mmCIF file of C-alpha atoms in Angstrom:
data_model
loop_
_atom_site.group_PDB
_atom_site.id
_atom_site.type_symbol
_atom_site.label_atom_id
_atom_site.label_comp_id
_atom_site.label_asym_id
_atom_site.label_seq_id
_atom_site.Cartn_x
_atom_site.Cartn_y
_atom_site.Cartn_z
ATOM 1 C CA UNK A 1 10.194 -10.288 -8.923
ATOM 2 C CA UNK A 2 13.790 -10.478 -8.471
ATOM 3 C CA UNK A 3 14.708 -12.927 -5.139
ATOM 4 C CA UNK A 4 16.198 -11.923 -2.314
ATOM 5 C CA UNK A 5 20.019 -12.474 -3.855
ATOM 6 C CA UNK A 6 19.861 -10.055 -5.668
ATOM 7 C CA UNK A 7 18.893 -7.284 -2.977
ATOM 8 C CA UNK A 8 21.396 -8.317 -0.857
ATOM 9 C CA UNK A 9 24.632 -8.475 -2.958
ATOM 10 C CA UNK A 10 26.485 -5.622 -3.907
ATOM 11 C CA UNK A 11 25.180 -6.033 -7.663
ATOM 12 C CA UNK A 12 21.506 -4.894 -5.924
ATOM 13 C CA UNK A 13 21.125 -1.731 -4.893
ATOM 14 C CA UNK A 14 17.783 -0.271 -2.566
ATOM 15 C CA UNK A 15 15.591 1.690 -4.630
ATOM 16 C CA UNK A 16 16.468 4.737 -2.163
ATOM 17 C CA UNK A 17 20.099 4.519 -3.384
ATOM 18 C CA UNK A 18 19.382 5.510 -6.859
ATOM 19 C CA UNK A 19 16.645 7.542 -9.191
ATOM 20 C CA UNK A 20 13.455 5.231 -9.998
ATOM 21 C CA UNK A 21 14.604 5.010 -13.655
ATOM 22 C CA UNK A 22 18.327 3.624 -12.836
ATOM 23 C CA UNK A 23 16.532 1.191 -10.192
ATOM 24 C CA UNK A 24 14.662 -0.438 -12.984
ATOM 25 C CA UNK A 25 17.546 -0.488 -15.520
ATOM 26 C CA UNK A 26 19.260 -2.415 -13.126
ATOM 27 C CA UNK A 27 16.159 -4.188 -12.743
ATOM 28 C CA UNK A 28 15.924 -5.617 -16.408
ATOM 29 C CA UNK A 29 19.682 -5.866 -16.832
ATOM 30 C CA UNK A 30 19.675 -8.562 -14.227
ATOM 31 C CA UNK A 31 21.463 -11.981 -14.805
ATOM 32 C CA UNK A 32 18.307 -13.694 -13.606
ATOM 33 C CA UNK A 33 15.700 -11.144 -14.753
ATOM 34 C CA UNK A 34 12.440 -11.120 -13.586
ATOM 35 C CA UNK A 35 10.696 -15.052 -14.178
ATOM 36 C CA UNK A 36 7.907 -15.754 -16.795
ATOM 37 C CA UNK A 37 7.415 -18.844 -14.518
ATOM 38 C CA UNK A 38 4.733 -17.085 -11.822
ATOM 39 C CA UNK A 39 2.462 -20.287 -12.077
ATOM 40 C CA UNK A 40 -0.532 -17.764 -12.201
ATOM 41 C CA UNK A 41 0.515 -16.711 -16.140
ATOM 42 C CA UNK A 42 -1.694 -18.903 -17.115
ATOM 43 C CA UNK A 43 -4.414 -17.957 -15.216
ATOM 44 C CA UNK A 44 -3.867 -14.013 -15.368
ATOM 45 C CA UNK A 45 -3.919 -14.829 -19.903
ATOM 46 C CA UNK A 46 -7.073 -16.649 -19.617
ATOM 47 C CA UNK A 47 -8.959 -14.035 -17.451
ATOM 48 C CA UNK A 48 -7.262 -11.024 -19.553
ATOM 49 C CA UNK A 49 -8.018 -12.701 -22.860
ATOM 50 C CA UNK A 50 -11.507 -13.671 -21.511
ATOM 51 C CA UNK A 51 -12.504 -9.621 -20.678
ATOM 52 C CA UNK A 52 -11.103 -8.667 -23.813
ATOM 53 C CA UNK A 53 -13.130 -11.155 -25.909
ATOM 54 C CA UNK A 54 -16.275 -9.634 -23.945
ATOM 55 C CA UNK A 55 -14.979 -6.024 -25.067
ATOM 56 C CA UNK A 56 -14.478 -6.874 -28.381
ATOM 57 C CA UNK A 57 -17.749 -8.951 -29.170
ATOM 58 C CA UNK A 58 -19.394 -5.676 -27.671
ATOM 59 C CA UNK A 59 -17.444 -2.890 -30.262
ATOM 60 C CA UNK A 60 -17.628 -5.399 -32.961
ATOM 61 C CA UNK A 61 -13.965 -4.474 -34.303
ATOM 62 C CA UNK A 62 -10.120 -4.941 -33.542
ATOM 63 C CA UNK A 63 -9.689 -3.304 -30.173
ATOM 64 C CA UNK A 64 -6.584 -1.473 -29.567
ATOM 65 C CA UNK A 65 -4.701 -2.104 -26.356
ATOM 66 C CA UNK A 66 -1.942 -0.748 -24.400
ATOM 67 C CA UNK A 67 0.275 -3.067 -22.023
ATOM 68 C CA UNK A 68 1.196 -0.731 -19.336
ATOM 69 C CA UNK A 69 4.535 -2.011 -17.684
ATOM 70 C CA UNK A 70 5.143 -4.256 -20.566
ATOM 71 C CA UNK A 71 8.175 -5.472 -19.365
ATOM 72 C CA UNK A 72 10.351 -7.829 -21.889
ATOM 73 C CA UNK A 73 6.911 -8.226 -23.842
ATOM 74 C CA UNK A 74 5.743 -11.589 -22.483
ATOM 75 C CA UNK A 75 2.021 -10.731 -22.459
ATOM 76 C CA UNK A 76 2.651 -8.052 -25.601
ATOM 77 C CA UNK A 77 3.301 -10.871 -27.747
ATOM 78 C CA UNK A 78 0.414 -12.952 -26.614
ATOM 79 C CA UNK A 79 -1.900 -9.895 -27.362
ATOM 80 C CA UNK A 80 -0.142 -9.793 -30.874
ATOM 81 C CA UNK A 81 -0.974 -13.210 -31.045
ATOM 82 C CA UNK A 82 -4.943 -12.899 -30.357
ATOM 83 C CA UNK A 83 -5.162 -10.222 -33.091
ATOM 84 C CA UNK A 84 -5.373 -7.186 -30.725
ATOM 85 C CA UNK A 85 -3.916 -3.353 -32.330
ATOM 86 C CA UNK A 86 -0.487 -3.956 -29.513
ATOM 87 C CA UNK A 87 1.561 -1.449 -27.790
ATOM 88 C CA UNK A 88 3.365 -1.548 -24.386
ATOM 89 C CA UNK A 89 4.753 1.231 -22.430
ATOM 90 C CA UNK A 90 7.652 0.825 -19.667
ATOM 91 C CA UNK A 91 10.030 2.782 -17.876
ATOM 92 C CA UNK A 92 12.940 0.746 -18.154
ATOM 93 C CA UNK A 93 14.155 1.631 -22.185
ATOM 94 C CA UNK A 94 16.195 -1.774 -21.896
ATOM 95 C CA UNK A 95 13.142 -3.525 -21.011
ATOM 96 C CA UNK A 96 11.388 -1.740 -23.769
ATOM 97 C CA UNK A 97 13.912 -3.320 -26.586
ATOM 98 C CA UNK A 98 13.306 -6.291 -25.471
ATOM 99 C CA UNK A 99 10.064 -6.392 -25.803
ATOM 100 C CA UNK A 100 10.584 -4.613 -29.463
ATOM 101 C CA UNK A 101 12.835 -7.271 -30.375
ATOM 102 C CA UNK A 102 10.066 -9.960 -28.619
ATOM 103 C CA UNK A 103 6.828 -8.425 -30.526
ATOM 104 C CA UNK A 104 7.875 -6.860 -33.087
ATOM 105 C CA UNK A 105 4.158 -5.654 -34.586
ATOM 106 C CA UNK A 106 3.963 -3.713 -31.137
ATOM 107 C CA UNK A 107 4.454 -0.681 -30.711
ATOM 108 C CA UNK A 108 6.446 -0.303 -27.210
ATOM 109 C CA UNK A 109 7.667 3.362 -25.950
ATOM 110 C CA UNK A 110 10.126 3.526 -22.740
ATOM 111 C CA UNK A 111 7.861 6.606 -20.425
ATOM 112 C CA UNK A 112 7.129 6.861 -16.933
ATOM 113 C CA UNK A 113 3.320 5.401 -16.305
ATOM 114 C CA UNK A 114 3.185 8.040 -13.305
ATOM 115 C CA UNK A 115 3.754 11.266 -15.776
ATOM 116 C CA UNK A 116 2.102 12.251 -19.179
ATOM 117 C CA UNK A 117 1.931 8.903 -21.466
ATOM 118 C CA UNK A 118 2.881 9.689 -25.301
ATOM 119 C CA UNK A 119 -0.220 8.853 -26.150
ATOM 120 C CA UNK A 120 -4.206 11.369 -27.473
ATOM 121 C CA UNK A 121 -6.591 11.333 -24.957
ATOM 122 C CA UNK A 122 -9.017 8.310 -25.489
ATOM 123 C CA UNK A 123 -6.558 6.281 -27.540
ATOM 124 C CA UNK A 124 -6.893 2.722 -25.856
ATOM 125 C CA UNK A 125 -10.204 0.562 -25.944
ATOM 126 C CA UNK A 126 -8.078 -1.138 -22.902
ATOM 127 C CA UNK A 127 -5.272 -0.758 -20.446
ATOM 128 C CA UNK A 128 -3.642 -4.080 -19.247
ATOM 129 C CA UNK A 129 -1.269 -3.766 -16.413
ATOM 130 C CA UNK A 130 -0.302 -6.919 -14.708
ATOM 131 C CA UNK A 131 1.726 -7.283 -11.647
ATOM 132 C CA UNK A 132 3.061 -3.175 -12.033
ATOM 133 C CA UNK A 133 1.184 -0.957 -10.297
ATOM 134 C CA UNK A 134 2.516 -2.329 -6.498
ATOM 135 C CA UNK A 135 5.662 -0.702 -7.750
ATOM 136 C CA UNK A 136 4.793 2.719 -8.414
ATOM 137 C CA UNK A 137 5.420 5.681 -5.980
ATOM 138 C CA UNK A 138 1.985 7.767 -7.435
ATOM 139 C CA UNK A 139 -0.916 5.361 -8.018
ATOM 140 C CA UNK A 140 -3.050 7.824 -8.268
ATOM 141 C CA UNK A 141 -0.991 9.431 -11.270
ATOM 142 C CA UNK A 142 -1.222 5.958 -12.947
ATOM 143 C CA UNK A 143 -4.681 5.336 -12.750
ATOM 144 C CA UNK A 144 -5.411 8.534 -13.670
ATOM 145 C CA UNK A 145 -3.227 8.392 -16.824
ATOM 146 C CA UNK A 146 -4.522 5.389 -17.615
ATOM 147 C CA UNK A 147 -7.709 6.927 -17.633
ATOM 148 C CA UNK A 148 -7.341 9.524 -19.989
ATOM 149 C CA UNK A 149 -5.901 7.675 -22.574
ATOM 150 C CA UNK A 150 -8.760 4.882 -22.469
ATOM 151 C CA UNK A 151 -11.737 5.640 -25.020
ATOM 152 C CA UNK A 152 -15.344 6.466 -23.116
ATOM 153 C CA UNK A 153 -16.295 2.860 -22.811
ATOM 154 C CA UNK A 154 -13.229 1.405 -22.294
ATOM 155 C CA UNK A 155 -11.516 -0.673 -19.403
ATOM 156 C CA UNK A 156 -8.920 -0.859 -17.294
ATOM 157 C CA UNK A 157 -7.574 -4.542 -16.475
ATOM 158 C CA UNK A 158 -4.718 -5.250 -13.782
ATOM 159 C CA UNK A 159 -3.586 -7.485 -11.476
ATOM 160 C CA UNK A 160 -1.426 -6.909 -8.254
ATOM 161 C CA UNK A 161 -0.494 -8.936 -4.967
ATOM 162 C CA UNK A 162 -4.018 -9.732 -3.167
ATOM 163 C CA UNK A 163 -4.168 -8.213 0.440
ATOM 164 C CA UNK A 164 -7.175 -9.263 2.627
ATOM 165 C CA UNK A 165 -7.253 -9.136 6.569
ATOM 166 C CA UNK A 166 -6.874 -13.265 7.081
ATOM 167 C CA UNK A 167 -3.893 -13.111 4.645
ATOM 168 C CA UNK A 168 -2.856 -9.748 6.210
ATOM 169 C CA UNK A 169 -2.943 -11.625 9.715
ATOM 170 C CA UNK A 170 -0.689 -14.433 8.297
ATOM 171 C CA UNK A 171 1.591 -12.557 6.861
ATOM 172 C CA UNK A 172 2.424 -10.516 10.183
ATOM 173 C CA UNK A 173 2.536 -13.906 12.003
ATOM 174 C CA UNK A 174 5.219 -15.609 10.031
ATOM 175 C CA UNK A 175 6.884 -13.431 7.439
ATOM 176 C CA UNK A 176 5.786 -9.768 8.084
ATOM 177 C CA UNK A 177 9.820 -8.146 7.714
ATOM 178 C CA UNK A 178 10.437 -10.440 4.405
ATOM 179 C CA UNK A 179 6.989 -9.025 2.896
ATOM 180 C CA UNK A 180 7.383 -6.089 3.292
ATOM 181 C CA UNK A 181 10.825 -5.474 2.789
ATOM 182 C CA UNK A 182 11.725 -2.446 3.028
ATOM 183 C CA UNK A 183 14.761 -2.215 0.112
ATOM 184 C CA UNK A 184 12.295 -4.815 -1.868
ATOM 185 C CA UNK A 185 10.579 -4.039 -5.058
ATOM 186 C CA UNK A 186 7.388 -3.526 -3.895
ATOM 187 C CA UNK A 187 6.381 -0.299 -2.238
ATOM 188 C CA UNK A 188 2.465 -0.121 -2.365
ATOM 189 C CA UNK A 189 -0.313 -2.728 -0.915
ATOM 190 C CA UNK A 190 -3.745 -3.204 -1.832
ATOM 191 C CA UNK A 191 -6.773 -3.973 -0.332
ATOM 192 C CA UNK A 192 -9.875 -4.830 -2.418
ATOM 193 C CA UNK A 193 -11.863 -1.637 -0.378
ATOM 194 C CA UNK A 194 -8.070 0.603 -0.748
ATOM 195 C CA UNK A 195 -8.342 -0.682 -4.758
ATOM 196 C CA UNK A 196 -11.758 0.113 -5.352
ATOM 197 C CA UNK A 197 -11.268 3.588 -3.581
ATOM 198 C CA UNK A 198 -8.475 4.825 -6.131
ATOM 199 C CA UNK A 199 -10.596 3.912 -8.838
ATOM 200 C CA UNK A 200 -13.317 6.038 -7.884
ATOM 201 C CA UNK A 201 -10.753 8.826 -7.129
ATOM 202 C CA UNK A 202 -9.591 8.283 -10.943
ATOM 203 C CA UNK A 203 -13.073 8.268 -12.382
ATOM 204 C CA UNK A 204 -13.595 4.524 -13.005
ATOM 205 C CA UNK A 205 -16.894 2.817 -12.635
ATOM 206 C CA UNK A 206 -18.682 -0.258 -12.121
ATOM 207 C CA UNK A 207 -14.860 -1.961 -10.372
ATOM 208 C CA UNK A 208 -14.868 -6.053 -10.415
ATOM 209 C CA UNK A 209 -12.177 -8.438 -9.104
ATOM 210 C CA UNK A 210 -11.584 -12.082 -8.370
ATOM 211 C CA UNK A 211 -8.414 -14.087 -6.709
ATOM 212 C CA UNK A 212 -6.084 -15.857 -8.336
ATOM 213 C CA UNK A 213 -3.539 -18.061 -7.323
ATOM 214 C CA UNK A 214 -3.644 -20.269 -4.242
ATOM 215 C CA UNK A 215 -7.271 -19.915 -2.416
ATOM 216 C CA UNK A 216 -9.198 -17.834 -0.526
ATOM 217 C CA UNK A 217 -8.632 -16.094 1.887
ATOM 218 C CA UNK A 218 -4.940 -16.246 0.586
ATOM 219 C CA UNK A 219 -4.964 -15.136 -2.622
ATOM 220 C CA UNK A 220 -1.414 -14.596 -4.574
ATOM 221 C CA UNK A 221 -3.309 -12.199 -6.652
ATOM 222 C CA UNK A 222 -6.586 -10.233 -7.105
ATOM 223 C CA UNK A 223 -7.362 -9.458 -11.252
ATOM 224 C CA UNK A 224 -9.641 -6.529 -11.574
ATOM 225 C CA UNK A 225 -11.510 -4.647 -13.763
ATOM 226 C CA UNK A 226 -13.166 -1.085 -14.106
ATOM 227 C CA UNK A 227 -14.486 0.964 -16.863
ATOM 228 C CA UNK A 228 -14.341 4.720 -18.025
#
């Protein structure tokens, strides 16, 4: 996410001082825009390619996926790339174009992931959503969006900032006010047990996860799975 620079100077703004859509606008319209250079990219491709390969090898056919909080398109083009039916969703429209202009066999919408996605009931084989939902005022809404538009049979994959109690007890030790910042991007934090819980709520079964990024018990990351 956007460093600390950018919070603090009069171009960055607290997400109280403006609607959520404006926040994000100025968000992607950033001189330094959010980095592709998280070093666990990488890892977060492998593991999302890897459960999609499963999927696939499973339905026999092209799977169609949705990127939800696709961003400039970073991971939309590498789903492009593997052969996958593409489309991203996002609620920043300048975000969106770029990832039009970035993938441009994708097909990306600008909507709110916490309200009715433009999209049938059941349309998705799979909902990817890295690094997104930590930003969201109504996870519930999300999840449960998500859920409607995946297919019976179909899974859920996401990633989002890995919370457990020895990492929870380091982080109020040495940088508990820069965490969790209150003007910062991030306004939700997740537990594995507080992760698992919403995806019951939502109607998702049989819920997976693993860390990535550093080691345990200090995880950057967890990347999880459920299915419909």
């Amino acid at each position: 996410f956007l460093g600390e620079s950018f919070w603090r100077s009069g171009e960055g703004l607290g997400i109280s001082s403006m609607n959520t859509t404006e926040y994000y606008e100025r968000y992607w319209n950033a001189d330094e825009p959010p980095p592709e250079s998280d070093p666990t990219t990488p890892v977060r491709q492998r593991l999302l390619m890897d459960s999609l390969a499963l999927l696939q090898k499973k339905e026999g056919r092209r799977l169609r996926i949705l990127d939800a909080g696709c961003g400039s398109g970073y991971f939309l083009e590498q789903l492009d790339r593997s052969g996958f039916e593409t489309h991203g969703v996002d609620l920043s429209r300048t975000a969106a174009d770029e990832a039009r202009k970035r993938c441009p066999n994708a097909q990306v919408q600008a909507a709110s992931l916490e309200e009715r996605l433009p999209y049938l009931d059941g349309h998705f084989d799979a909902v990817w959503s890295t690094e997104v939902i930590e930003h969201v005022f109504d996870p519930n809404a999300f999840l449960a969006e998500s859920h409607r538009v995946l297919r019976p049979g179909g899974v859920i994959v996401l990633t989002t900032p890995y919370h457990g109690l020895a990492k929870n007890v380091a982080i109020a030790v040495a940088g508990f006010d820069r965490h969790f910042d209150p003007v910062g991007p991030h306004i939700r934090f997740f537990t594995i047990p507080s992760m698992y819980r919403l995806l019951a709520e939502t109607g998702y079964k049989s819920p997976a996860w693993r860390g990535i990024g550093r080691f345990w018990p200090l995880y950057k990351s967890m990347f999880v799975t459920a299915r419909k």
